């Protein structure tokens, strides 16, 4: 679908200017993207849900066409941006949240911090950071870039001027569906990630992981469990995380459903948009 059919806006929040895209009408749902992507990863899913839902797809702080603060990339702070957007800017008393990749830990934190207002939580291909006292913070084993991106300054220096070369590695090696992310799509992502400060901001999402784990474990230590319905979906192919997401949610939520999407890698919204939309439609109706 041409991006001209989406409605683009900005919201000036506390210390950050958030670019967001809207489509549809009905119950509000906020869609949170991951790295190395932007709101644009939802371009195929939004038209499939727009008949029943008011969809808001923001660029998270530092990424896409949002502003790039030097700090605030822990997921509590990023989640607060989304809270201010949905609750204060729009005035929604209740809304659902769907997150993919880094958007999933942000979505979890948003639901944990506002359990009465978040009506549904869906997490795609990333478990809850720190939900197990021992083992990987993300789940499913560390991938090499999780540590590389946390090294101060070096990633920025090595990828400067080579943003497309670097990012294309992830699109090509993260998909089980060939061609799911095409040349025009890569060009749109590279357009934003080539802007000053964008790669630094993306790496800062990884650099905040230690704090994210500590924040989440402090929440778990109180005995808190998410009260709303939750959905965990992983890519069922070799490049996806399979059932790790729903297994994670079962540990931290009262109600968890989900599983994996067959023949799908990490980039679920772009590889299997119709199947994802169908699962979300069924889940959001609960």
PDB file of C-alpha atoms in Angstrom:
ATOM      1  CA  UNK A   1       0.000   0.000   0.000  1.00  0.00           C
ATOM      2  CA  UNK A   2       1.379   3.464  -0.849  1.00  0.00           C
ATOM      3  CA  UNK A   3       2.587   5.294   2.221  1.00  0.00           C
ATOM      4  CA  UNK A   4       0.571   8.323   1.066  1.00  0.00           C
ATOM      5  CA  UNK A   5      -2.525   6.529   2.383  1.00  0.00           C
ATOM      6  CA  UNK A   6      -1.154   6.730   5.918  1.00  0.00           C
ATOM      7  CA  UNK A   7      -1.616   9.836   8.046  1.00  0.00           C
ATOM      8  CA  UNK A   8       1.644  11.290   9.420  1.00  0.00           C
ATOM      9  CA  UNK A   9       1.824  13.466  12.544  1.00  0.00           C
ATOM     10  CA  UNK A  10       4.144  14.721  15.290  1.00  0.00           C
ATOM     11  CA  UNK A  11       3.592  14.943  19.046  1.00  0.00           C
ATOM     12  CA  UNK A  12       5.771  17.164  21.216  1.00  0.00           C
ATOM     13  CA  UNK A  13       6.174  15.251  24.468  1.00  0.00           C
ATOM     14  CA  UNK A  14       8.403  15.658  27.511  1.00  0.00           C
ATOM     15  CA  UNK A  15      11.894  15.996  26.045  1.00  0.00           C
ATOM     16  CA  UNK A  16      11.174  14.250  22.761  1.00  0.00           C
ATOM     17  CA  UNK A  17       9.276  14.837  19.529  1.00  0.00           C
ATOM     18  CA  UNK A  18       7.541  11.671  18.380  1.00  0.00           C
ATOM     19  CA  UNK A  19       6.614  11.038  14.767  1.00  0.00           C
ATOM     20  CA  UNK A  20       3.633   8.724  14.430  1.00  0.00           C
ATOM     21  CA  UNK A  21       1.438   7.320  11.677  1.00  0.00           C
ATOM     22  CA  UNK A  22      -2.289   6.634  11.952  1.00  0.00           C
ATOM     23  CA  UNK A  23      -4.826   4.583  10.062  1.00  0.00           C
ATOM     24  CA  UNK A  24      -8.299   3.211  10.705  1.00  0.00           C
ATOM     25  CA  UNK A  25     -11.070   3.744  13.213  1.00  0.00           C
ATOM     26  CA  UNK A  26     -12.366   1.941  16.280  1.00  0.00           C
ATOM     27  CA  UNK A  27     -10.637   0.668  19.387  1.00  0.00           C
ATOM     28  CA  UNK A  28      -7.130   2.165  19.780  1.00  0.00           C
ATOM     29  CA  UNK A  29      -4.079  -0.053  19.226  1.00  0.00           C
ATOM     30  CA  UNK A  30      -0.488   1.173  19.357  1.00  0.00           C
ATOM     31  CA  UNK A  31       2.080  -0.692  17.242  1.00  0.00           C
ATOM     32  CA  UNK A  32       5.720  -0.544  18.382  1.00  0.00           C
ATOM     33  CA  UNK A  33       8.504  -1.310  15.938  1.00  0.00           C
ATOM     34  CA  UNK A  34      11.938  -2.797  16.546  1.00  0.00           C
ATOM     35  CA  UNK A  35      15.531  -2.366  15.362  1.00  0.00           C
ATOM     36  CA  UNK A  36      16.656  -1.764  12.677  1.00  0.00           C
ATOM     37  CA  UNK A  37      13.223  -0.612  11.644  1.00  0.00           C
ATOM     38  CA  UNK A  38      10.683   2.185  12.091  1.00  0.00           C
ATOM     39  CA  UNK A  39       6.894   2.544  12.049  1.00  0.00           C
ATOM     40  CA  UNK A  40       7.205   1.435   8.402  1.00  0.00           C
ATOM     41  CA  UNK A  41       7.464  -2.239   9.395  1.00  0.00           C
ATOM     42  CA  UNK A  42       3.692  -2.138  10.072  1.00  0.00           C
ATOM     43  CA  UNK A  43       2.788  -0.898   6.580  1.00  0.00           C
ATOM     44  CA  UNK A  44       1.342  -4.261   5.499  1.00  0.00           C
ATOM     45  CA  UNK A  45      -0.452  -5.049   8.756  1.00  0.00           C
ATOM     46  CA  UNK A  46      -2.219  -1.733   9.325  1.00  0.00           C
ATOM     47  CA  UNK A  47      -4.512  -1.865   6.247  1.00  0.00           C
ATOM     48  CA  UNK A  48      -5.625  -5.356   7.320  1.00  0.00           C
ATOM     49  CA  UNK A  49      -6.859  -4.102  10.703  1.00  0.00           C
ATOM     50  CA  UNK A  50      -7.964  -0.565   9.862  1.00  0.00           C
ATOM     51  CA  UNK A  51     -11.628  -1.487   9.440  1.00  0.00           C
ATOM     52  CA  UNK A  52     -12.008  -2.185  13.166  1.00  0.00           C
ATOM     53  CA  UNK A  53      -9.104  -0.507  14.979  1.00  0.00           C
ATOM     54  CA  UNK A  54      -7.614   2.951  15.297  1.00  0.00           C
ATOM     55  CA  UNK A  55      -3.953   2.127  14.680  1.00  0.00           C
ATOM     56  CA  UNK A  56      -1.126   4.338  15.921  1.00  0.00           C
ATOM     57  CA  UNK A  57       2.401   3.416  14.814  1.00  0.00           C
ATOM     58  CA  UNK A  58       5.015   5.739  16.367  1.00  0.00           C
ATOM     59  CA  UNK A  59       8.703   5.968  15.672  1.00  0.00           C
ATOM     60  CA  UNK A  60      10.234   5.317  19.096  1.00  0.00           C
ATOM     61  CA  UNK A  61      12.568   7.957  20.514  1.00  0.00           C
ATOM     62  CA  UNK A  62      15.794   8.301  18.585  1.00  0.00           C
ATOM     63  CA  UNK A  63      14.550   6.317  15.603  1.00  0.00           C
ATOM     64  CA  UNK A  64      12.691   6.946  12.363  1.00  0.00           C
ATOM     65  CA  UNK A  65      11.607  10.562  12.065  1.00  0.00           C
ATOM     66  CA  UNK A  66      11.333  11.131  15.813  1.00  0.00           C
ATOM     67  CA  UNK A  67      13.886  13.305  17.606  1.00  0.00           C
ATOM     68  CA  UNK A  68      17.082  11.789  19.004  1.00  0.00           C
ATOM     69  CA  UNK A  69      17.671  12.603  22.681  1.00  0.00           C
ATOM     70  CA  UNK A  70      21.075  11.625  24.044  1.00  0.00           C
ATOM     71  CA  UNK A  71      19.512   9.612  26.892  1.00  0.00           C
ATOM     72  CA  UNK A  72      16.355   7.797  27.921  1.00  0.00           C
ATOM     73  CA  UNK A  73      16.676   4.516  26.039  1.00  0.00           C
ATOM     74  CA  UNK A  74      15.820   2.282  28.970  1.00  0.00           C
ATOM     75  CA  UNK A  75      12.463   0.718  28.236  1.00  0.00           C
ATOM     76  CA  UNK A  76      10.654   2.357  31.167  1.00  0.00           C
ATOM     77  CA  UNK A  77      11.453   5.753  29.672  1.00  0.00           C
ATOM     78  CA  UNK A  78      10.626   4.707  26.114  1.00  0.00           C
ATOM     79  CA  UNK A  79       7.371   3.178  27.360  1.00  0.00           C
ATOM     80  CA  UNK A  80       6.559   6.438  29.113  1.00  0.00           C
ATOM     81  CA  UNK A  81       6.869   8.225  25.756  1.00  0.00           C
ATOM     82  CA  UNK A  82       4.214   5.887  24.384  1.00  0.00           C
ATOM     83  CA  UNK A  83       2.064   6.373  27.487  1.00  0.00           C
ATOM     84  CA  UNK A  84       2.213  10.140  27.084  1.00  0.00           C
ATOM     85  CA  UNK A  85       1.348   9.802  23.403  1.00  0.00           C
ATOM     86  CA  UNK A  86      -1.643   7.523  23.904  1.00  0.00           C
ATOM     87  CA  UNK A  87      -2.976   8.794  27.245  1.00  0.00           C
ATOM     88  CA  UNK A  88      -2.023  12.477  27.426  1.00  0.00           C
ATOM     89  CA  UNK A  89      -1.775  13.447  23.737  1.00  0.00           C
ATOM     90  CA  UNK A  90      -4.760  11.418  22.499  1.00  0.00           C
ATOM     91  CA  UNK A  91      -6.669  11.063  25.764  1.00  0.00           C
ATOM     92  CA  UNK A  92      -7.263   7.314  25.472  1.00  0.00           C
ATOM     93  CA  UNK A  93      -8.289   5.761  28.795  1.00  0.00           C
ATOM     94  CA  UNK A  94      -7.591   2.253  27.530  1.00  0.00           C
ATOM     95  CA  UNK A  95      -5.727   0.819  24.559  1.00  0.00           C
ATOM     96  CA  UNK A  96      -4.000  -2.320  23.308  1.00  0.00           C
ATOM     97  CA  UNK A  97      -0.276  -2.519  22.578  1.00  0.00           C
ATOM     98  CA  UNK A  98       1.603  -4.703  20.091  1.00  0.00           C
ATOM     99  CA  UNK A  99       5.408  -4.735  20.019  1.00  0.00           C
ATOM    100  CA  UNK A 100       7.971  -6.396  17.769  1.00  0.00           C
ATOM    101  CA  UNK A 101      11.693  -6.789  18.517  1.00  0.00           C
ATOM    102  CA  UNK A 102      12.679  -3.898  20.869  1.00  0.00           C
ATOM    103  CA  UNK A 103       9.086  -2.749  20.678  1.00  0.00           C
ATOM    104  CA  UNK A 104       8.120  -5.900  22.581  1.00  0.00           C
ATOM    105  CA  UNK A 105      10.104  -5.098  25.784  1.00  0.00           C
ATOM    106  CA  UNK A 106       8.768  -1.538  25.526  1.00  0.00           C
ATOM    107  CA  UNK A 107       5.238  -2.918  25.198  1.00  0.00           C
ATOM    108  CA  UNK A 108       5.790  -5.152  28.231  1.00  0.00           C
ATOM    109  CA  UNK A 109       7.026  -2.227  30.310  1.00  0.00           C
ATOM    110  CA  UNK A 110       4.068  -0.101  29.217  1.00  0.00           C
ATOM    111  CA  UNK A 111       1.664  -2.855  30.278  1.00  0.00           C
ATOM    112  CA  UNK A 112       3.494  -3.432  33.580  1.00  0.00           C
ATOM    113  CA  UNK A 113       3.500   0.270  34.451  1.00  0.00           C
ATOM    114  CA  UNK A 114      -0.135   0.858  33.402  1.00  0.00           C
ATOM    115  CA  UNK A 115      -1.920  -2.476  33.901  1.00  0.00           C
ATOM    116  CA  UNK A 116      -5.373  -0.922  34.208  1.00  0.00           C
ATOM    117  CA  UNK A 117      -5.129   1.063  30.998  1.00  0.00           C
ATOM    118  CA  UNK A 118      -3.417  -1.463  28.695  1.00  0.00           C
ATOM    119  CA  UNK A 119      -6.231  -3.806  27.686  1.00  0.00           C
ATOM    120  CA  UNK A 120      -4.177  -6.305  25.641  1.00  0.00           C
ATOM    121  CA  UNK A 121      -0.446  -6.966  25.204  1.00  0.00           C
ATOM    122  CA  UNK A 122       1.069  -8.754  22.200  1.00  0.00           C
ATOM    123  CA  UNK A 123       4.814  -9.414  21.918  1.00  0.00           C
ATOM    124  CA  UNK A 124       6.449 -10.550  18.683  1.00  0.00           C
ATOM    125  CA  UNK A 125       9.672 -12.585  18.525  1.00  0.00           C
ATOM    126  CA  UNK A 126      11.294 -11.185  21.684  1.00  0.00           C
ATOM    127  CA  UNK A 127      10.660 -12.538  25.207  1.00  0.00           C
ATOM    128  CA  UNK A 128      10.503 -10.367  28.322  1.00  0.00           C
ATOM    129  CA  UNK A 129      14.018  -9.243  29.340  1.00  0.00           C
ATOM    130  CA  UNK A 130      15.056 -10.670  32.704  1.00  0.00           C
ATOM    131  CA  UNK A 131      11.994 -12.824  33.270  1.00  0.00           C
ATOM    132  CA  UNK A 132      14.235 -15.707  34.350  1.00  0.00           C
ATOM    133  CA  UNK A 133      16.573 -15.210  37.339  1.00  0.00           C
ATOM    134  CA  UNK A 134      19.325 -17.058  35.480  1.00  0.00           C
ATOM    135  CA  UNK A 135      20.144 -17.360  31.810  1.00  0.00           C
ATOM    136  CA  UNK A 136      19.960 -14.987  28.866  1.00  0.00           C
ATOM    137  CA  UNK A 137      18.485 -11.579  29.488  1.00  0.00           C
ATOM    138  CA  UNK A 138      16.598 -11.604  26.200  1.00  0.00           C
ATOM    139  CA  UNK A 139      16.044 -15.331  25.902  1.00  0.00           C
ATOM    140  CA  UNK A 140      17.008 -17.914  23.352  1.00  0.00           C
ATOM    141  CA  UNK A 141      20.710 -17.218  23.640  1.00  0.00           C
ATOM    142  CA  UNK A 142      22.672 -14.045  23.035  1.00  0.00           C
ATOM    143  CA  UNK A 143      23.244 -13.110  19.416  1.00  0.00           C
ATOM    144  CA  UNK A 144      26.601 -11.552  18.598  1.00  0.00           C
ATOM    145  CA  UNK A 145      25.232  -8.072  17.941  1.00  0.00           C
ATOM    146  CA  UNK A 146      23.560  -7.904  21.372  1.00  0.00           C
ATOM    147  CA  UNK A 147      27.001  -7.500  22.914  1.00  0.00           C
ATOM    148  CA  UNK A 148      28.622  -5.624  20.015  1.00  0.00           C
ATOM    149  CA  UNK A 149      25.950  -2.916  20.099  1.00  0.00           C
ATOM    150  CA  UNK A 150      26.619  -2.326  23.791  1.00  0.00           C
ATOM    151  CA  UNK A 151      30.279  -1.424  23.224  1.00  0.00           C
ATOM    152  CA  UNK A 152      30.661   2.374  23.622  1.00  0.00           C
ATOM    153  CA  UNK A 153      31.361   4.325  20.420  1.00  0.00           C
ATOM    154  CA  UNK A 154      32.880   1.492  18.371  1.00  0.00           C
ATOM    155  CA  UNK A 155      29.730   0.387  16.496  1.00  0.00           C
ATOM    156  CA  UNK A 156      29.011   3.978  15.433  1.00  0.00           C
ATOM    157  CA  UNK A 157      32.571   4.393  14.157  1.00  0.00           C
ATOM    158  CA  UNK A 158      32.553   1.150  12.172  1.00  0.00           C
ATOM    159  CA  UNK A 159      29.156   1.575  10.487  1.00  0.00           C
ATOM    160  CA  UNK A 160      29.403   5.294   9.668  1.00  0.00           C
ATOM    161  CA  UNK A 161      28.903   5.680   5.916  1.00  0.00           C
ATOM    162  CA  UNK A 162      28.142   1.952   5.674  1.00  0.00           C
ATOM    163  CA  UNK A 163      24.645   2.016   7.152  1.00  0.00           C
ATOM    164  CA  UNK A 164      23.038   0.163   4.266  1.00  0.00           C
ATOM    165  CA  UNK A 165      25.728  -2.516   4.179  1.00  0.00           C
ATOM    166  CA  UNK A 166      25.340  -3.120   7.909  1.00  0.00           C
ATOM    167  CA  UNK A 167      21.555  -2.991   8.159  1.00  0.00           C
ATOM    168  CA  UNK A 168      21.016  -5.103   5.061  1.00  0.00           C
ATOM    169  CA  UNK A 169      22.795  -7.952   6.814  1.00  0.00           C
ATOM    170  CA  UNK A 170      19.986  -8.094   9.382  1.00  0.00           C
ATOM    171  CA  UNK A 171      17.155  -7.890   6.864  1.00  0.00           C
ATOM    172  CA  UNK A 172      18.683 -10.576   4.682  1.00  0.00           C
ATOM    173  CA  UNK A 173      19.656 -12.908   7.518  1.00  0.00           C
ATOM    174  CA  UNK A 174      16.565 -12.371   9.679  1.00  0.00           C
ATOM    175  CA  UNK A 175      13.909 -13.393   7.161  1.00  0.00           C
ATOM    176  CA  UNK A 176      12.758 -16.883   6.251  1.00  0.00           C
ATOM    177  CA  UNK A 177      10.506 -15.424   3.542  1.00  0.00           C
ATOM    178  CA  UNK A 178      12.654 -14.301   0.624  1.00  0.00           C
ATOM    179  CA  UNK A 179      11.908 -10.808  -0.613  1.00  0.00           C
ATOM    180  CA  UNK A 180       9.828  -9.816   2.401  1.00  0.00           C
ATOM    181  CA  UNK A 181      11.980  -6.705   2.806  1.00  0.00           C
ATOM    182  CA  UNK A 182      12.757  -5.382  -0.663  1.00  0.00           C
ATOM    183  CA  UNK A 183      15.088  -2.731  -2.026  1.00  0.00           C
ATOM    184  CA  UNK A 184      12.578   0.095  -1.615  1.00  0.00           C
ATOM    185  CA  UNK A 185      11.890  -0.987   1.960  1.00  0.00           C
ATOM    186  CA  UNK A 186      15.595  -1.094   2.777  1.00  0.00           C
ATOM    187  CA  UNK A 187      16.007   2.348   1.232  1.00  0.00           C
ATOM    188  CA  UNK A 188      13.320   3.747   3.554  1.00  0.00           C
ATOM    189  CA  UNK A 189      14.965   2.258   6.636  1.00  0.00           C
ATOM    190  CA  UNK A 190      18.421   3.423   5.547  1.00  0.00           C
ATOM    191  CA  UNK A 191      17.013   6.923   4.929  1.00  0.00           C
ATOM    192  CA  UNK A 192      16.220   7.290   8.620  1.00  0.00           C
ATOM    193  CA  UNK A 193      19.134   5.333  10.093  1.00  0.00           C
ATOM    194  CA  UNK A 194      21.625   7.365   8.051  1.00  0.00           C
ATOM    195  CA  UNK A 195      20.521  10.576   9.751  1.00  0.00           C
ATOM    196  CA  UNK A 196      22.813  12.053  12.430  1.00  0.00           C
ATOM    197  CA  UNK A 197      22.427  10.243  15.744  1.00  0.00           C
ATOM    198  CA  UNK A 198      20.104   7.505  14.512  1.00  0.00           C
ATOM    199  CA  UNK A 199      22.551   4.606  14.684  1.00  0.00           C
ATOM    200  CA  UNK A 200      23.723   5.801  18.112  1.00  0.00           C
ATOM    201  CA  UNK A 201      20.126   5.855  19.312  1.00  0.00           C
ATOM    202  CA  UNK A 202      19.537   2.359  17.995  1.00  0.00           C
ATOM    203  CA  UNK A 203      22.624   1.023  19.756  1.00  0.00           C
ATOM    204  CA  UNK A 204      21.476   2.771  22.936  1.00  0.00           C
ATOM    205  CA  UNK A 205      18.433   0.495  23.035  1.00  0.00           C
ATOM    206  CA  UNK A 206      20.916  -2.349  23.534  1.00  0.00           C
ATOM    207  CA  UNK A 207      23.132  -0.407  25.926  1.00  0.00           C
ATOM    208  CA  UNK A 208      20.159   0.057  28.267  1.00  0.00           C
ATOM    209  CA  UNK A 209      19.533  -3.696  28.524  1.00  0.00           C
ATOM    210  CA  UNK A 210      21.168  -4.088  31.939  1.00  0.00           C
ATOM    211  CA  UNK A 211      18.830  -1.455  33.374  1.00  0.00           C
ATOM    212  CA  UNK A 212      15.844  -3.029  31.606  1.00  0.00           C
ATOM    213  CA  UNK A 213      16.575  -6.382  33.221  1.00  0.00           C
ATOM    214  CA  UNK A 214      17.000  -4.760  36.642  1.00  0.00           C
ATOM    215  CA  UNK A 215      13.749  -2.802  36.276  1.00  0.00           C
ATOM    216  CA  UNK A 216      11.804  -5.879  35.218  1.00  0.00           C
ATOM    217  CA  UNK A 217      13.234  -8.091  37.953  1.00  0.00           C
ATOM    218  CA  UNK A 218      12.335  -5.466  40.537  1.00  0.00           C
ATOM    219  CA  UNK A 219       8.762  -5.682  39.252  1.00  0.00           C
ATOM    220  CA  UNK A 220       8.753  -9.487  39.332  1.00  0.00           C
ATOM    221  CA  UNK A 221      10.137  -9.455  42.893  1.00  0.00           C
ATOM    222  CA  UNK A 222       6.903  -7.863  44.103  1.00  0.00           C
ATOM    223  CA  UNK A 223       4.950 -10.870  42.819  1.00  0.00           C
ATOM    224  CA  UNK A 224       3.330  -8.784  40.075  1.00  0.00           C
ATOM    225  CA  UNK A 225       1.845 -10.529  37.069  1.00  0.00           C
ATOM    226  CA  UNK A 226       0.298  -8.877  34.051  1.00  0.00           C
ATOM    227  CA  UNK A 227      -3.497  -9.008  34.504  1.00  0.00           C
ATOM    228  CA  UNK A 228      -4.562  -8.376  30.886  1.00  0.00           C
ATOM    229  CA  UNK A 229      -4.726 -10.969  28.082  1.00  0.00           C
ATOM    230  CA  UNK A 230      -1.301 -11.442  26.506  1.00  0.00           C
ATOM    231  CA  UNK A 231      -0.212 -12.944  23.188  1.00  0.00           C
ATOM    232  CA  UNK A 232       3.285 -14.163  22.401  1.00  0.00           C
ATOM    233  CA  UNK A 233       4.218 -15.037  18.827  1.00  0.00           C
ATOM    234  CA  UNK A 234       7.603 -16.061  17.471  1.00  0.00           C
ATOM    235  CA  UNK A 235       8.799 -16.855  14.016  1.00  0.00           C
ATOM    236  CA  UNK A 236       8.534 -20.610  13.600  1.00  0.00           C
ATOM    237  CA  UNK A 237      11.369 -20.884  11.082  1.00  0.00           C
ATOM    238  CA  UNK A 238      15.098 -21.175  11.830  1.00  0.00           C
ATOM    239  CA  UNK A 239      15.478 -17.381  12.069  1.00  0.00           C
ATOM    240  CA  UNK A 240      12.639 -16.903  14.556  1.00  0.00           C
ATOM    241  CA  UNK A 241      12.395 -17.495  18.294  1.00  0.00           C
ATOM    242  CA  UNK A 242       9.534 -19.987  18.107  1.00  0.00           C
ATOM    243  CA  UNK A 243       7.650 -20.566  21.353  1.00  0.00           C
ATOM    244  CA  UNK A 244      10.132 -18.656  23.542  1.00  0.00           C
ATOM    245  CA  UNK A 245       7.897 -15.585  23.584  1.00  0.00           C
ATOM    246  CA  UNK A 246       4.713 -17.255  24.807  1.00  0.00           C
ATOM    247  CA  UNK A 247       6.737 -19.308  27.307  1.00  0.00           C
ATOM    248  CA  UNK A 248       8.139 -16.055  28.670  1.00  0.00           C
ATOM    249  CA  UNK A 249       4.694 -14.498  28.955  1.00  0.00           C
ATOM    250  CA  UNK A 250       3.373 -17.556  30.795  1.00  0.00           C
ATOM    251  CA  UNK A 251       5.904 -16.793  33.527  1.00  0.00           C
ATOM    252  CA  UNK A 252       4.919 -13.145  33.932  1.00  0.00           C
ATOM    253  CA  UNK A 253       1.222 -12.962  33.008  1.00  0.00           C
ATOM    254  CA  UNK A 254      -2.011 -14.383  34.358  1.00  0.00           C
ATOM    255  CA  UNK A 255      -3.359 -15.047  30.862  1.00  0.00           C
ATOM    256  CA  UNK A 256      -0.956 -15.976  28.043  1.00  0.00           C
ATOM    257  CA  UNK A 257      -1.646 -17.469  24.632  1.00  0.00           C
ATOM    258  CA  UNK A 258       0.260 -17.781  21.388  1.00  0.00           C
ATOM    259  CA  UNK A 259       2.938 -19.921  19.807  1.00  0.00           C
ATOM    260  CA  UNK A 260       4.821 -19.607  16.551  1.00  0.00           C
ATOM    261  CA  UNK A 261       4.082 -18.706  12.945  1.00  0.00           C
ATOM    262  CA  UNK A 262       5.324 -21.358  10.536  1.00  0.00           C
ATOM    263  CA  UNK A 263       7.849 -20.577   7.807  1.00  0.00           C
ATOM    264  CA  UNK A 264       8.531 -17.181   9.337  1.00  0.00           C
ATOM    265  CA  UNK A 265      11.744 -15.635  10.610  1.00  0.00           C
ATOM    266  CA  UNK A 266      12.251 -12.673  12.904  1.00  0.00           C
ATOM    267  CA  UNK A 267      10.451 -10.002  10.867  1.00  0.00           C
ATOM    268  CA  UNK A 268       6.903 -11.263  11.398  1.00  0.00           C
ATOM    269  CA  UNK A 269       4.971  -8.105  10.379  1.00  0.00           C
ATOM    270  CA  UNK A 270       6.690  -8.077   6.987  1.00  0.00           C
ATOM    271  CA  UNK A 271       7.035 -11.810   6.374  1.00  0.00           C
ATOM    272  CA  UNK A 272       3.552 -12.939   7.417  1.00  0.00           C
ATOM    273  CA  UNK A 273       1.337  -9.819   7.632  1.00  0.00           C
ATOM    274  CA  UNK A 274      -1.960 -11.573   6.829  1.00  0.00           C
ATOM    275  CA  UNK A 275      -1.448 -14.352   9.364  1.00  0.00           C
ATOM    276  CA  UNK A 276      -0.319 -11.857  11.997  1.00  0.00           C
ATOM    277  CA  UNK A 277      -3.330  -9.625  11.348  1.00  0.00           C
ATOM    278  CA  UNK A 278      -5.669 -12.598  11.672  1.00  0.00           C
ATOM    279  CA  UNK A 279      -4.095 -13.631  14.976  1.00  0.00           C
ATOM    280  CA  UNK A 280      -4.231 -10.074  16.297  1.00  0.00           C
ATOM    281  CA  UNK A 281      -7.850  -9.650  15.253  1.00  0.00           C
ATOM    282  CA  UNK A 282      -8.808 -12.834  17.097  1.00  0.00           C
ATOM    283  CA  UNK A 283      -6.735 -11.908  20.147  1.00  0.00           C
ATOM    284  CA  UNK A 284      -7.988  -8.337  20.415  1.00  0.00           C
ATOM    285  CA  UNK A 285     -11.566  -9.593  20.348  1.00  0.00           C
ATOM    286  CA  UNK A 286     -11.027 -11.454  23.641  1.00  0.00           C
TER     287      UNK A 286
END
